[in-house]
Coordinates of C-alpha atoms in Angstrom, one line a residue:
X1 CA 73.7 167.4 -38.7
X2 CA 72.3 165.4 -41.6
X3 CA 74.1 162.3 -42.8
X4 CA 76.6 162.7 -45.6
X5 CA 75.2 162.3 -49.1
X6 CA 78.6 161.1 -50.3
X7 CA 79.8 159.1 -47.3
X8 CA 81.9 156.0 -47.9
X9 CA 83.6 153.6 -45.5
X10 CA 87.3 152.9 -45.0
X11 CA 87.4 150.0 -47.4
X12 CA 86.8 152.1 -50.5
X13 CA 88.3 155.4 -49.4
X14 CA 90.9 156.5 -51.9
X15 CA 94.4 157.0 -50.6
X16 CA 97.3 158.7 -52.2
X17 CA 99.0 155.4 -52.9
X18 CA 96.0 154.3 -55.1
X19 CA 95.8 157.4 -57.2
X20 CA 97.6 155.8 -60.1
X21 CA 99.5 159.0 -60.9
X22 CA 103.0 160.3 -60.2
X23 CA 102.0 163.5 -58.6
X24 CA 103.2 164.1 -55.0
X25 CA 101.5 167.4 -54.2
X26 CA 98.2 169.1 -54.9
X27 CA 98.3 172.9 -54.9
X28 CA 95.3 174.8 -53.6
X29 CA 94.8 178.5 -53.2
X30 CA 93.8 180.0 -49.9
X31 CA 94.3 182.6 -47.2
X32 CA 97.4 182.8 -45.0
X33 CA 95.3 184.3 -42.3
X34 CA 91.7 185.3 -43.1
X35 CA 89.9 187.4 -45.7
X36 CA 90.2 190.7 -43.7
X37 CA 93.9 191.0 -44.6
X38 CA 93.1 190.9 -48.3
X39 CA 91.1 194.1 -47.8
X40 CA 94.1 196.0 -46.5
X41 CA 96.6 197.7 -48.8
X42 CA 99.7 196.6 -46.8
X43 CA 98.8 192.9 -46.6
X44 CA 96.7 192.3 -49.7
X45 CA 99.7 191.0 -51.6
X46 CA 100.8 188.4 -49.1
X47 CA 97.5 187.0 -47.8
X48 CA 96.6 184.8 -50.7
X49 CA 98.9 181.9 -50.9
X50 CA 99.1 178.4 -52.3
X51 CA 99.0 175.4 -50.0
X52 CA 100.8 172.2 -50.9
X53 CA 98.9 169.1 -49.7
X54 CA 99.7 165.5 -50.3
X55 CA 98.3 164.2 -53.5
X56 CA 95.2 161.9 -53.4
X57 CA 92.3 161.2 -55.6
X58 CA 89.3 163.0 -54.4
X59 CA 85.5 162.7 -54.8
X60 CA 83.5 165.9 -54.9
X61 CA 83.1 167.4 -51.5
X62 CA 86.0 167.1 -51.3
X63 CA 86.1 163.6 -49.9
X64 CA 89.5 161.9 -49.5
X65 CA 91.1 159.3 -47.2
X66 CA 91.1 161.6 -44.1
X67 CA 88.5 164.3 -44.8
X68 CA 84.9 164.5 -45.9
X69 CA 83.5 168.0 -46.4
X70 CA 79.7 168.2 -46.2
X71 CA 78.4 171.6 -47.1
X72 CA 74.9 171.6 -45.6
X73 CA 73.5 174.9 -44.2
X74 CA 70.8 174.1 -41.7
X75 CA 69.7 177.7 -41.5
X76 CA 68.7 177.8 -45.1
X77 CA 68.1 174.0 -45.4
X78 CA 70.3 173.8 -48.5
X79 CA 73.2 171.7 -49.6
X80 CA 75.9 173.7 -51.5
X81 CA 77.2 172.0 -54.6
X82 CA 80.4 170.1 -53.6
X83 CA 83.6 171.2 -55.3
X84 CA 85.4 168.7 -57.5
X85 CA 89.1 169.4 -57.0
X86 CA 90.0 166.7 -59.5
X87 CA 88.3 168.7 -62.3
X88 CA 91.1 169.4 -64.8
X89 CA 90.2 173.1 -65.0
X90 CA 90.5 173.4 -61.2
X91 CA 93.6 171.3 -61.0
X92 CA 95.3 173.4 -63.7
X93 CA 94.6 176.6 -61.8
X94 CA 95.9 175.4 -58.4
X95 CA 92.3 175.3 -57.2
X96 CA 89.6 177.9 -57.0
X97 CA 90.5 181.6 -56.5
X98 CA 89.9 182.8 -52.9
X99 CA 86.4 184.3 -52.8
X100 CA 84.4 185.0 -49.6
X101 CA 81.1 184.6 -51.4
X102 CA 81.9 181.2 -53.1
X103 CA 80.9 178.2 -50.9
X104 CA 83.0 175.9 -53.1
X105 CA 86.1 177.9 -52.2
X106 CA 85.2 177.5 -48.6
X107 CA 85.1 173.7 -49.1
X108 CA 88.5 173.8 -50.8
X109 CA 90.0 176.0 -48.0
X110 CA 88.9 173.9 -45.1
X111 CA 90.3 170.8 -46.8
X112 CA 93.7 172.4 -47.5
X113 CA 94.3 173.7 -44.0
X114 CA 93.0 170.5 -42.3
X115 CA 95.2 168.3 -44.5
X116 CA 98.2 170.5 -43.8
X117 CA 97.7 170.1 -40.1
X118 CA 97.2 166.4 -40.3
X119 CA 100.4 166.0 -42.3
X120 CA 102.3 167.9 -39.6
X121 CA 101.0 165.5 -37.0
X122 CA 101.8 162.3 -39.0
X123 CA 105.3 163.5 -39.8
X124 CA 106.1 164.3 -36.1
X125 CA 104.4 161.2 -34.6
X126 CA 105.8 158.8 -37.2
X127 CA 102.5 157.0 -37.8
X128 CA 99.1 157.3 -39.4
X129 CA 96.2 159.1 -37.7
X130 CA 92.9 157.3 -36.9
X131 CA 89.6 158.7 -35.7
X132 CA 87.4 156.4 -33.6
X133 CA 84.1 156.3 -31.9
X134 CA 82.9 154.1 -29.0
X135 CA 80.1 151.6 -29.5
X136 CA 79.5 149.7 -26.2
X137 CA 76.9 147.4 -28.0
X138 CA 80.0 145.7 -29.5
X139 CA 81.8 142.8 -27.7
X140 CA 84.3 143.8 -25.0
X141 CA 87.6 144.7 -26.7
X142 CA 85.9 145.9 -29.8
X143 CA 84.2 149.0 -28.5
X144 CA 86.4 151.3 -30.6
X145 CA 85.1 151.6 -34.1
X146 CA 87.2 153.0 -36.9
X147 CA 85.9 156.3 -38.4
X148 CA 87.2 156.6 -41.9
X149 CA 87.0 160.4 -42.3
X150 CA 86.8 163.5 -40.1
X151 CA 83.7 165.4 -41.3
X152 CA 83.9 169.1 -41.9
X153 CA 80.8 171.3 -42.1
X154 CA 81.8 174.8 -43.3
X155 CA 78.4 176.4 -42.8
X156 CA 76.9 174.4 -39.9
X157 CA 75.1 177.2 -38.0
X158 CA 74.7 181.0 -37.6
X159 CA 76.7 182.0 -34.6
X160 CA 80.2 183.3 -33.7
X161 CA 81.6 179.9 -32.9
X162 CA 83.4 176.9 -34.4
X163 CA 84.3 173.7 -32.6
X164 CA 85.4 170.1 -32.9
X165 CA 82.6 167.6 -32.0
X166 CA 84.0 164.4 -30.5
X167 CA 80.5 163.0 -30.5
X168 CA 80.2 163.3 -34.3
X169 CA 83.9 163.3 -35.2
X170 CA 83.4 166.5 -37.1
X171 CA 84.5 170.1 -37.3
X172 CA 81.6 172.5 -37.4
X173 CA 82.0 176.1 -38.4
X174 CA 79.6 179.0 -37.9
X175 CA 79.1 182.3 -39.7
X176 CA 77.7 185.5 -38.2
X177 CA 77.2 189.2 -38.8
X178 CA 80.0 191.4 -37.6
X179 CA 79.4 193.9 -34.8
X180 CA 77.8 197.2 -35.7
X181 CA 80.9 198.8 -34.3
X182 CA 83.8 196.5 -35.4
X183 CA 87.4 197.6 -35.3
X184 CA 89.8 197.7 -38.2
X185 CA 88.5 197.5 -41.7
X186 CA 85.7 194.9 -41.0
X187 CA 82.4 195.9 -42.6
X188 CA 79.8 196.7 -39.9
X189 CA 77.2 193.9 -40.1
X190 CA 79.2 192.1 -42.8
X191 CA 79.1 188.3 -42.7
X192 CA 82.1 186.6 -41.2
X193 CA 82.8 183.0 -42.0
X194 CA 84.9 181.2 -39.4
X195 CA 85.7 178.5 -42.1
X196 CA 87.8 181.1 -43.9
X197 CA 90.3 181.6 -41.0
X198 CA 93.4 179.5 -41.3
X199 CA 93.9 179.8 -37.5
X200 CA 90.4 178.7 -36.6
X201 CA 90.5 175.7 -39.0
X202 CA 94.0 174.7 -37.8
X203 CA 92.9 175.1 -34.1
X204 CA 89.8 172.9 -34.5
X205 CA 91.6 170.3 -36.5
X206 CA 94.3 170.2 -33.8
X207 CA 91.5 169.6 -31.2
X208 CA 90.4 166.5 -33.2
X209 CA 94.0 165.2 -33.6
X210 CA 94.8 165.7 -29.9
X211 CA 91.5 163.8 -29.1
X212 CA 92.5 160.9 -31.3
X213 CA 96.0 160.7 -29.8
X214 CA 95.0 161.3 -26.2
X215 CA 91.2 160.9 -25.9
X216 CA 91.1 161.2 -22.1
X217 CA 92.3 164.9 -22.3
X218 CA 88.7 166.0 -22.6
X219 CA 88.1 164.7 -19.1
X220 CA 88.7 167.7 -16.9
X221 CA 90.5 166.4 -13.8
X222 CA 92.7 169.4 -13.0
X223 CA 92.7 173.1 -14.1
X224 CA 95.4 172.4 -16.8
X225 CA 93.6 169.6 -18.8
X226 CA 91.2 171.7 -20.9
X227 CA 93.7 174.6 -20.8
X228 CA 96.2 172.3 -22.5
X229 CA 93.7 171.4 -25.2
X230 CA 93.2 175.1 -26.0
X231 CA 96.8 176.2 -25.7
X232 CA 98.1 173.3 -27.7
X233 CA 95.6 174.0 -30.5
X234 CA 96.7 177.6 -30.5
X235 CA 100.4 177.0 -30.7
X236 CA 99.9 174.6 -33.7
X237 CA 98.0 177.3 -35.6
X238 CA 100.6 179.9 -34.7
X239 CA 103.6 177.9 -35.8
X240 CA 102.0 176.9 -39.1
X241 CA 102.1 180.7 -40.0
X242 CA 105.8 180.2 -40.5
X243 CA 105.3 177.8 -43.4
X244 CA 104.1 180.6 -45.6
X245 CA 107.2 182.1 -47.4
X246 CA 105.5 185.2 -48.7
X247 CA 104.2 186.1 -45.3
X248 CA 107.5 185.4 -43.6
X249 CA 109.5 187.6 -46.1
X250 CA 107.0 190.5 -45.6
X251 CA 106.9 190.4 -41.9
X252 CA 110.6 190.0 -41.5
X253 CA 111.1 193.0 -43.7
X254 CA 108.6 195.0 -41.7
X255 CA 110.0 194.0 -38.3
X256 CA 113.6 194.1 -39.5
X257 CA 114.1 190.6 -38.4
X258 CA 112.7 191.1 -34.9
X259 CA 109.9 188.6 -34.5
X260 CA 109.5 189.5 -30.9
X261 CA 107.9 192.8 -31.9
X262 CA 104.4 193.2 -33.2
X263 CA 103.7 191.1 -36.3
X264 CA 100.9 189.1 -37.9
X265 CA 102.8 186.0 -37.1
X266 CA 102.1 186.2 -33.4
X267 CA 98.3 186.8 -33.7
X268 CA 95.4 184.5 -34.1
X269 CA 92.1 185.0 -36.0
X270 CA 92.3 188.7 -36.8
X271 CA 89.0 188.9 -38.6
X272 CA 87.1 187.2 -35.8
X273 CA 88.7 189.6 -33.3
X274 CA 87.8 192.7 -35.3
X275 CA 84.3 191.5 -36.1
X276 CA 83.7 191.0 -32.4
X277 CA 84.8 194.5 -31.6
X278 CA 88.2 193.5 -30.2
X279 CA 91.5 195.3 -30.9
X280 CA 93.8 193.0 -33.0
X281 CA 93.4 189.2 -33.2
X282 CA 91.2 186.9 -31.1
X283 CA 94.3 185.9 -29.1
X284 CA 97.9 187.1 -29.3
X285 CA 101.1 185.3 -28.2
X286 CA 103.6 188.0 -27.4
X287 CA 101.7 191.3 -27.1
X288 CA 98.4 193.0 -27.4
X289 CA 96.8 196.2 -28.4
X290 CA 95.6 198.2 -25.4
X291 CA 92.3 200.1 -25.2
X292 CA 93.9 203.0 -27.0
X293 CA 95.0 200.8 -29.9
X294 CA 98.7 200.8 -29.0
X295 CA 100.6 197.5 -29.1
X296 CA 102.4 196.6 -25.9
X297 CA 104.5 193.5 -25.3
X298 CA 103.3 190.9 -22.7
X299 CA 105.7 190.5 -19.8
X300 CA 105.8 187.1 -18.2
X301 CA 103.9 187.0 -14.9
X302 CA 104.9 184.0 -12.8
X303 CA 101.8 184.5 -10.6
X304 CA 99.3 184.5 -13.5
X305 CA 99.3 180.7 -13.7
X306 CA 98.1 180.3 -10.1
X307 CA 95.5 183.0 -10.4
X308 CA 94.0 182.0 -13.8
X309 CA 91.5 179.1 -14.1
X310 CA 89.6 179.8 -17.4
X311 CA 90.9 177.3 -19.9
X312 CA 91.6 179.8 -22.8
X313 CA 93.3 182.3 -20.5
X314 CA 95.3 179.6 -18.8
X315 CA 96.2 178.0 -22.1
X316 CA 97.5 181.3 -23.4
X317 CA 100.2 181.2 -20.7
X318 CA 101.4 177.9 -22.3
X319 CA 101.3 179.5 -25.8
X320 CA 103.3 182.5 -24.6
X321 CA 106.0 180.2 -23.1
X322 CA 106.3 178.2 -26.3
X323 CA 106.3 181.3 -28.5
X324 CA 109.1 182.8 -26.4
X325 CA 111.1 179.6 -26.8
X326 CA 110.6 179.9 -30.5
X327 CA 111.9 183.5 -30.5
X328 CA 115.0 182.3 -28.6
X329 CA 115.6 179.4 -31.1
X330 CA 115.2 181.8 -34.0
X331 CA 117.7 184.3 -32.5
X332 CA 120.2 181.5 -31.9
X333 CA 119.9 180.4 -35.5
X334 CA 120.4 183.9 -36.9
X335 CA 123.1 185.1 -34.5
X336 CA 125.9 184.5 -37.1
X337 CA 123.9 186.3 -39.8
X338 CA 123.3 189.3 -37.6
X339 CA 127.0 189.5 -36.6
X340 CA 127.9 189.7 -40.2
X341 CA 125.1 192.1 -41.2
X342 CA 125.9 194.5 -38.3
X343 CA 129.7 194.2 -38.4
X344 CA 129.6 192.8 -34.9
X345 CA 127.8 195.7 -33.4
X346 CA 124.4 194.0 -33.2
X347 CA 122.7 197.1 -34.6
X348 CA 121.4 197.0 -38.2
X349 CA 122.0 200.0 -40.4
X350 CA 119.0 202.2 -41.1
X351 CA 116.8 201.4 -44.1
X352 CA 115.3 198.3 -45.6
X353 CA 117.0 195.0 -45.0
X354 CA 118.9 193.6 -48.0
X355 CA 116.8 191.0 -49.9
X356 CA 119.4 188.3 -49.4
X357 CA 119.4 188.8 -45.7
X358 CA 115.6 188.9 -45.5
X359 CA 115.6 185.6 -47.4
X360 CA 118.1 183.9 -45.0
X361 CA 116.3 185.2 -41.9
X362 CA 113.0 183.9 -43.3
X363 CA 114.5 180.5 -43.9
X364 CA 115.8 180.3 -40.4
X365 CA 112.5 181.4 -38.9
X366 CA 110.7 178.7 -40.9
X367 CA 113.1 176.0 -39.8
X368 CA 112.9 177.1 -36.1
X369 CA 109.1 177.1 -36.2
X370 CA 109.0 173.7 -37.9
X371 CA 111.5 172.3 -35.4
X372 CA 109.5 173.5 -32.4
X373 CA 106.2 172.4 -34.0
X374 CA 107.6 168.9 -34.5
X375 CA 108.9 168.9 -30.9
X376 CA 105.5 170.0 -29.5
X377 CA 103.6 167.2 -31.4
X378 CA 106.2 164.5 -30.8
X379 CA 106.1 165.2 -27.1
X380 CA 102.5 163.9 -27.0
X381 CA 103.8 160.3 -26.9
X382 CA 105.7 161.1 -23.7
X383 CA 102.7 162.5 -21.8
X384 CA 100.6 160.5 -19.3
X385 CA 97.4 159.2 -20.8
X386 CA 95.2 161.2 -18.4
X387 CA 95.3 164.2 -16.1
X388 CA 98.0 166.3 -18.0
X389 CA 99.6 169.3 -16.3
X390 CA 101.8 171.9 -17.9
X391 CA 104.7 170.5 -15.8
X392 CA 104.1 167.1 -17.3
X393 CA 104.2 168.6 -20.8
X394 CA 107.5 170.3 -20.1
X395 CA 109.0 167.0 -19.0
X396 CA 107.5 165.3 -22.1
X397 CA 109.1 168.0 -24.4
X398 CA 112.5 167.6 -22.8
X399 CA 112.4 163.8 -22.8
X400 CA 111.1 163.4 -26.3
X401 CA 113.8 165.7 -27.7
X402 CA 116.6 164.0 -25.8
X403 CA 115.5 160.7 -27.2
X404 CA 115.9 161.9 -30.8
X405 CA 118.5 164.7 -30.5
X406 CA 120.8 163.7 -27.6
X407 CA 123.2 166.7 -28.1
X408 CA 121.4 170.0 -27.6
X409 CA 124.1 172.0 -29.4
X410 CA 121.8 175.0 -30.0
X411 CA 120.4 175.0 -26.5
X412 CA 116.8 174.7 -27.6
X413 CA 115.8 172.7 -24.5
X414 CA 117.3 175.4 -22.3
X415 CA 115.2 178.0 -24.1
X416 CA 112.0 175.9 -23.5
X417 CA 112.9 175.4 -19.8
X418 CA 113.6 179.0 -19.2
X419 CA 110.4 180.2 -20.9
X420 CA 108.3 177.8 -18.8
X421 CA 110.1 178.7 -15.6
X422 CA 109.5 182.5 -16.2
X423 CA 105.7 181.7 -16.2
X424 CA 105.6 179.3 -13.3
X425 CA 104.9 176.3 -15.5
X426 CA 106.9 173.5 -14.0
X427 CA 106.5 170.3 -11.9
X428 CA 106.0 171.2 -8.3
X429 CA 107.7 168.0 -7.0
X430 CA 111.1 168.7 -8.5
X431 CA 114.0 170.4 -6.6
X432 CA 115.7 171.7 -9.7
X433 CA 114.8 172.5 -13.3
X434 CA 117.8 171.1 -15.0
X435 CA 117.4 169.1 -18.2
X436 CA 118.4 166.0 -16.2
X437 CA 115.8 166.6 -13.5
X438 CA 113.0 167.2 -16.0
X439 CA 113.9 164.1 -18.1
X440 CA 111.4 161.4 -17.2
X441 CA 113.0 158.6 -15.1
X442 CA 114.0 155.6 -17.2
X443 CA 112.6 152.1 -16.6
X444 CA 115.8 150.5 -15.6
X445 CA 114.7 149.9 -11.9
X446 CA 112.7 146.8 -12.9
X447 CA 113.5 143.6 -11.0
X448 CA 114.2 140.3 -12.7
X449 CA 110.5 139.1 -12.8
X450 CA 109.4 142.5 -14.2
X451 CA 112.2 142.5 -16.8
X452 CA 111.1 139.0 -18.0
X453 CA 107.5 140.2 -18.3
X454 CA 108.5 143.3 -20.2
X455 CA 110.7 141.2 -22.6
X456 CA 107.7 138.9 -23.3
X457 CA 105.6 142.0 -24.0
X458 CA 108.3 143.5 -26.3
X459 CA 108.5 140.2 -28.3
X460 CA 104.8 140.3 -28.9
X461 CA 104.9 144.0 -29.7
X462 CA 107.8 143.7 -32.1
X463 CA 105.6 141.5 -34.3
X464 CA 102.8 144.0 -34.0
X465 CA 105.1 146.9 -35.1
X466 CA 106.3 144.9 -38.1
X467 CA 102.8 144.0 -39.2
X468 CA 101.1 147.3 -38.5
X469 CA 103.3 149.7 -40.5
X470 CA 102.1 151.0 -43.9
X471 CA 98.9 149.0 -44.4
X472 CA 96.3 150.4 -46.8
X473 CA 93.6 151.2 -46.1
X474 CA 94.2 152.6 -42.6
X475 CA 91.2 150.6 -41.3
X476 CA 93.4 147.4 -41.7
X477 CA 96.0 148.8 -39.3
X478 CA 93.4 150.1 -36.9
X479 CA 91.6 146.8 -36.6
X480 CA 94.9 144.9 -36.2
X481 CA 96.0 147.2 -33.3
X482 CA 92.6 147.0 -31.7
X483 CA 92.6 143.2 -31.7
X484 CA 96.1 143.2 -30.3
X485 CA 95.0 145.5 -27.4
X486 CA 92.5 142.9 -26.4
X487 CA 95.2 140.1 -26.7
X488 CA 97.6 142.2 -24.6
X489 CA 95.0 142.6 -21.9
X490 CA 94.5 138.8 -21.8
X491 CA 98.3 138.4 -21.7
X492 CA 98.8 140.7 -18.7
X493 CA 95.7 139.6 -16.6
X494 CA 96.8 136.1 -15.8
X495 CA 100.2 137.3 -14.7
X496 CA 98.6 139.1 -11.8
X497 CA 97.4 136.0 -10.1
X498 CA 100.6 134.1 -10.8
X499 CA 102.7 136.9 -9.2
X500 CA 104.9 137.2 -12.3
X501 CA 104.9 141.0 -12.5
X502 CA 107.7 141.7 -10.0
X503 CA 107.9 145.4 -9.2
X504 CA 106.0 146.5 -12.3
X505 CA 103.3 148.1 -10.1
X506 CA 105.8 150.2 -8.3
X507 CA 107.5 151.4 -11.5
X508 CA 104.3 152.0 -13.6
X509 CA 102.0 153.2 -10.9
X510 CA 99.4 150.7 -11.9
X511 CA 97.3 149.0 -9.2
X512 CA 97.0 145.4 -10.4
X513 CA 97.0 143.0 -7.4
X514 CA 94.4 143.5 -4.7
X515 CA 96.4 141.2 -2.4
X516 CA 99.2 143.8 -2.2
X517 CA 96.9 146.8 -1.2
X518 CA 93.3 147.6 -0.9
X519 CA 92.1 150.6 -2.9
X520 CA 88.6 151.9 -2.3
X521 CA 86.6 152.6 -5.4
X522 CA 88.8 150.6 -7.7
X523 CA 86.8 147.6 -9.2
X524 CA 88.1 144.1 -9.3
X525 CA 87.8 141.9 -12.4
X526 CA 86.3 138.4 -12.4
X527 CA 89.8 137.1 -12.8
X528 CA 90.7 138.6 -9.4
X529 CA 92.9 141.5 -10.3
X530 CA 92.1 145.2 -10.3
X531 CA 90.5 146.3 -13.5
X532 CA 92.5 148.1 -16.1
X533 CA 92.2 149.0 -19.8
X534 CA 94.9 148.7 -22.5
X535 CA 93.9 152.1 -23.8
X536 CA 96.1 152.3 -26.9
X537 CA 99.0 150.6 -28.7
X538 CA 101.0 152.9 -30.9
X539 CA 104.0 151.8 -33.0
X540 CA 106.5 154.7 -33.5
X541 CA 109.2 155.0 -36.2
X542 CA 110.9 158.3 -36.3
X543 CA 114.2 159.8 -37.6
X544 CA 116.0 162.7 -36.0
X545 CA 117.8 165.5 -37.8
X546 CA 121.1 163.7 -37.6
X547 CA 119.7 160.4 -38.9
X548 CA 119.0 159.0 -35.5
X549 CA 116.2 156.4 -35.5
X550 CA 113.7 155.6 -32.8
X551 CA 111.7 152.4 -33.1
X552 CA 109.4 152.1 -30.1
X553 CA 106.0 151.0 -29.0
X554 CA 103.9 153.4 -26.9
X555 CA 101.4 151.7 -24.6
X556 CA 98.7 153.5 -22.6
X557 CA 97.1 151.6 -19.7
X558 CA 94.3 153.3 -17.7
X559 CA 92.2 152.7 -14.6
X560 CA 89.3 154.5 -13.0
X561 CA 88.4 154.6 -9.3
X562 CA 85.4 156.4 -7.7
X563 CA 86.1 159.1 -5.2
X564 CA 83.1 160.1 -3.0
X565 CA 82.7 163.8 -2.4
X566 CA 79.8 165.7 -1.0
X567 CA 77.5 162.7 -1.5
X568 CA 78.5 162.3 -5.2
X569 CA 80.8 159.6 -6.6
X570 CA 83.4 161.2 -9.0
X571 CA 85.5 159.1 -11.5
X572 CA 89.2 159.7 -10.9
X573 CA 91.3 158.3 -13.8
X574 CA 94.8 156.9 -13.4
X575 CA 97.2 155.2 -15.7
X576 CA 100.6 155.2 -17.3
X577 CA 102.3 155.6 -20.7
X578 CA 104.9 152.9 -21.3
X579 CA 107.6 153.3 -24.0
X580 CA 109.2 150.0 -24.9
X581 CA 112.4 149.7 -26.9
X582 CA 111.8 147.0 -29.4
X583 CA 115.5 146.4 -30.1
X584 CA 116.6 145.9 -26.5
X585 CA 113.2 144.5 -25.4
X586 CA 113.4 146.9 -22.4
X587 CA 111.2 149.5 -20.8
X588 CA 112.5 153.0 -21.7
X589 CA 110.0 155.1 -19.7
X590 CA 107.0 154.6 -17.4
X591 CA 105.1 157.9 -17.2
X592 CA 102.6 157.4 -14.4
X593 CA 99.6 158.9 -12.8
X594 CA 98.6 156.3 -10.2
X595 CA 95.1 155.9 -8.9
X596 CA 96.7 154.9 -5.6
X597 CA 98.7 158.1 -5.1
X598 CA 97.3 159.9 -2.1
X599 CA 98.6 163.3 -3.4
X600 CA 96.7 162.8 -6.6
X601 CA 93.5 161.9 -4.7
X602 CA 93.9 165.0 -2.5
X603 CA 94.5 167.3 -5.5
X604 CA 91.5 165.7 -7.3
X605 CA 89.3 166.4 -4.2
X606 CA 90.5 170.0 -4.1
X607 CA 89.7 170.4 -7.8
X608 CA 86.1 169.1 -7.2
X609 CA 85.7 171.5 -4.2
X610 CA 87.1 174.5 -6.0
X611 CA 85.2 177.3 -7.6
X612 CA 85.9 176.1 -11.1
X613 CA 84.7 172.6 -10.5
X614 CA 81.1 173.1 -11.5
X615 CA 82.0 174.4 -15.0
X616 CA 84.8 171.9 -15.5
X617 CA 82.8 168.8 -14.4
X618 CA 79.9 170.0 -16.5
X619 CA 82.1 170.3 -19.6
X620 CA 83.5 166.8 -19.0
X621 CA 80.0 165.3 -18.8
X622 CA 78.9 167.2 -21.9
X623 CA 78.8 165.3 -25.3
X624 CA 80.2 168.5 -26.9
X625 CA 82.8 169.8 -24.4
X626 CA 84.7 171.9 -27.0
X627 CA 81.5 173.6 -28.1
X628 CA 80.6 174.5 -24.6
X629 CA 84.2 175.6 -23.8
X630 CA 84.3 178.0 -26.7
X631 CA 80.8 179.3 -25.8
X632 CA 81.9 180.0 -22.2
X633 CA 85.0 181.8 -23.5
X634 CA 82.9 184.1 -25.7
X635 CA 80.9 185.2 -22.6
X636 CA 84.0 186.2 -20.5

């Protein structure tokens, strides 16, 4: 990729707070799904929608605080003229009209969808998003460099692929000719632009956001890790469908309120699927068209999880579980409406649904989807920093929701647990799947020395939280938190030699003091303790639906030991996520993946020895793991 012709650093990036205007939203036209639906009579009227994104002053590109769109086409060697979304004519018309042949509309559309996805993440996480890159030529503690904007290349190459590049901190979209024998209404040989699919843009943006929140999740250490990346990106794209009112009304009318039946809302990337000669979308959450073109629902198969190793296929099991949970939430929310509408029989009268009922059902579907989307994103702070499994994610979902919504009056958590259980997605070390069992253990087993150490950390971190919120530009907050990570490491390291940590090692799973136990392959620092990294410090301020507030600090500490196998040394990561309550100066949770756990070492060795290890380890070593992952999926 060539360098940006409009690039600017974080110090002069324009933010919404510096716009000088009173506008809160920018309205931009786009597709609810992709252009193919605008070419079908039934869906032409609902596919073109208006996105509402947070207002900010933009340079041509568009280039804003978070996003820099660079429209260079290497195949033709041309830069397309960047769109100026602050042009009064464009502002007054809610952006450019959707048009497949207009590169400036392509630029507008990728910006609108990416910013919508970013806003969903920031709202759920309760903090600003940062992109970073590693520069090991910098002094220790300053390797992470702030990247002001995620770059988006709408026309990066000619191929049926799109991916997030962690190396370049960029989203790159391809374009390609459709199959000579496409399905549906796709023009044979017609050009398909992946940058015009809401689902593909949202999916790739989510990859980038997940990478900045949990960067070690691109290290394939068990079969679930890359599958989680793919499944999580899919569920975000799917649930964002439900923020489009026109589409919701149409599909609820068509399905008579039954969102578990075939609908556009449960499919991903229809045009990409049809252009590739597939039936229906690229991936579908609740059903699929068989080889005769007939839609059939997907029944949960509890054995599929153990039999499936390809990341997209394995990730689709996670998507199906979460979408089933969404359907259960939606049905719970509309149960009173359906009783009234059916006179208690549960059977709707024949004919079209009354408009008022359709409107209410659509509202409840949107609320259910937004609630689950927020739950899914918020749970990331309750995940281990490395080596995620679907069982870990289930525990994170339950714990995060209990923290913010203690009373589960609508049984949402029960719906999630049941949907995961039906597909075999649960922790294998638990005896029951009750909410209480799945809730991560609290940190109240600390001894006195450990409590004192945690209280000292909490005091330091409280100052960090107060100083780090709401700084402009974001680079100021990033640099402050990075410097504190180094200071925190220097605070913990001397405590090891002085034996001031108490039972922190047992509670957190960290291996710190070599005098307690010898661990082969775990390096020792010059100060005498086992080496560890303060991976991230994340202040969190959230408000629940009932006004409940959470004011925590999320710390991620990681370690790496070498595990020899077949004459090769493999890096096995370990670490923990610590959630500290700043009010009580206590440890709320220690979510651990210890490098010293013999069960983890054995599982890691089995993974290395398994049939899928060659592909997985190759992806991990690649500078472009998402690109290779998507390429492998296209060959299956």
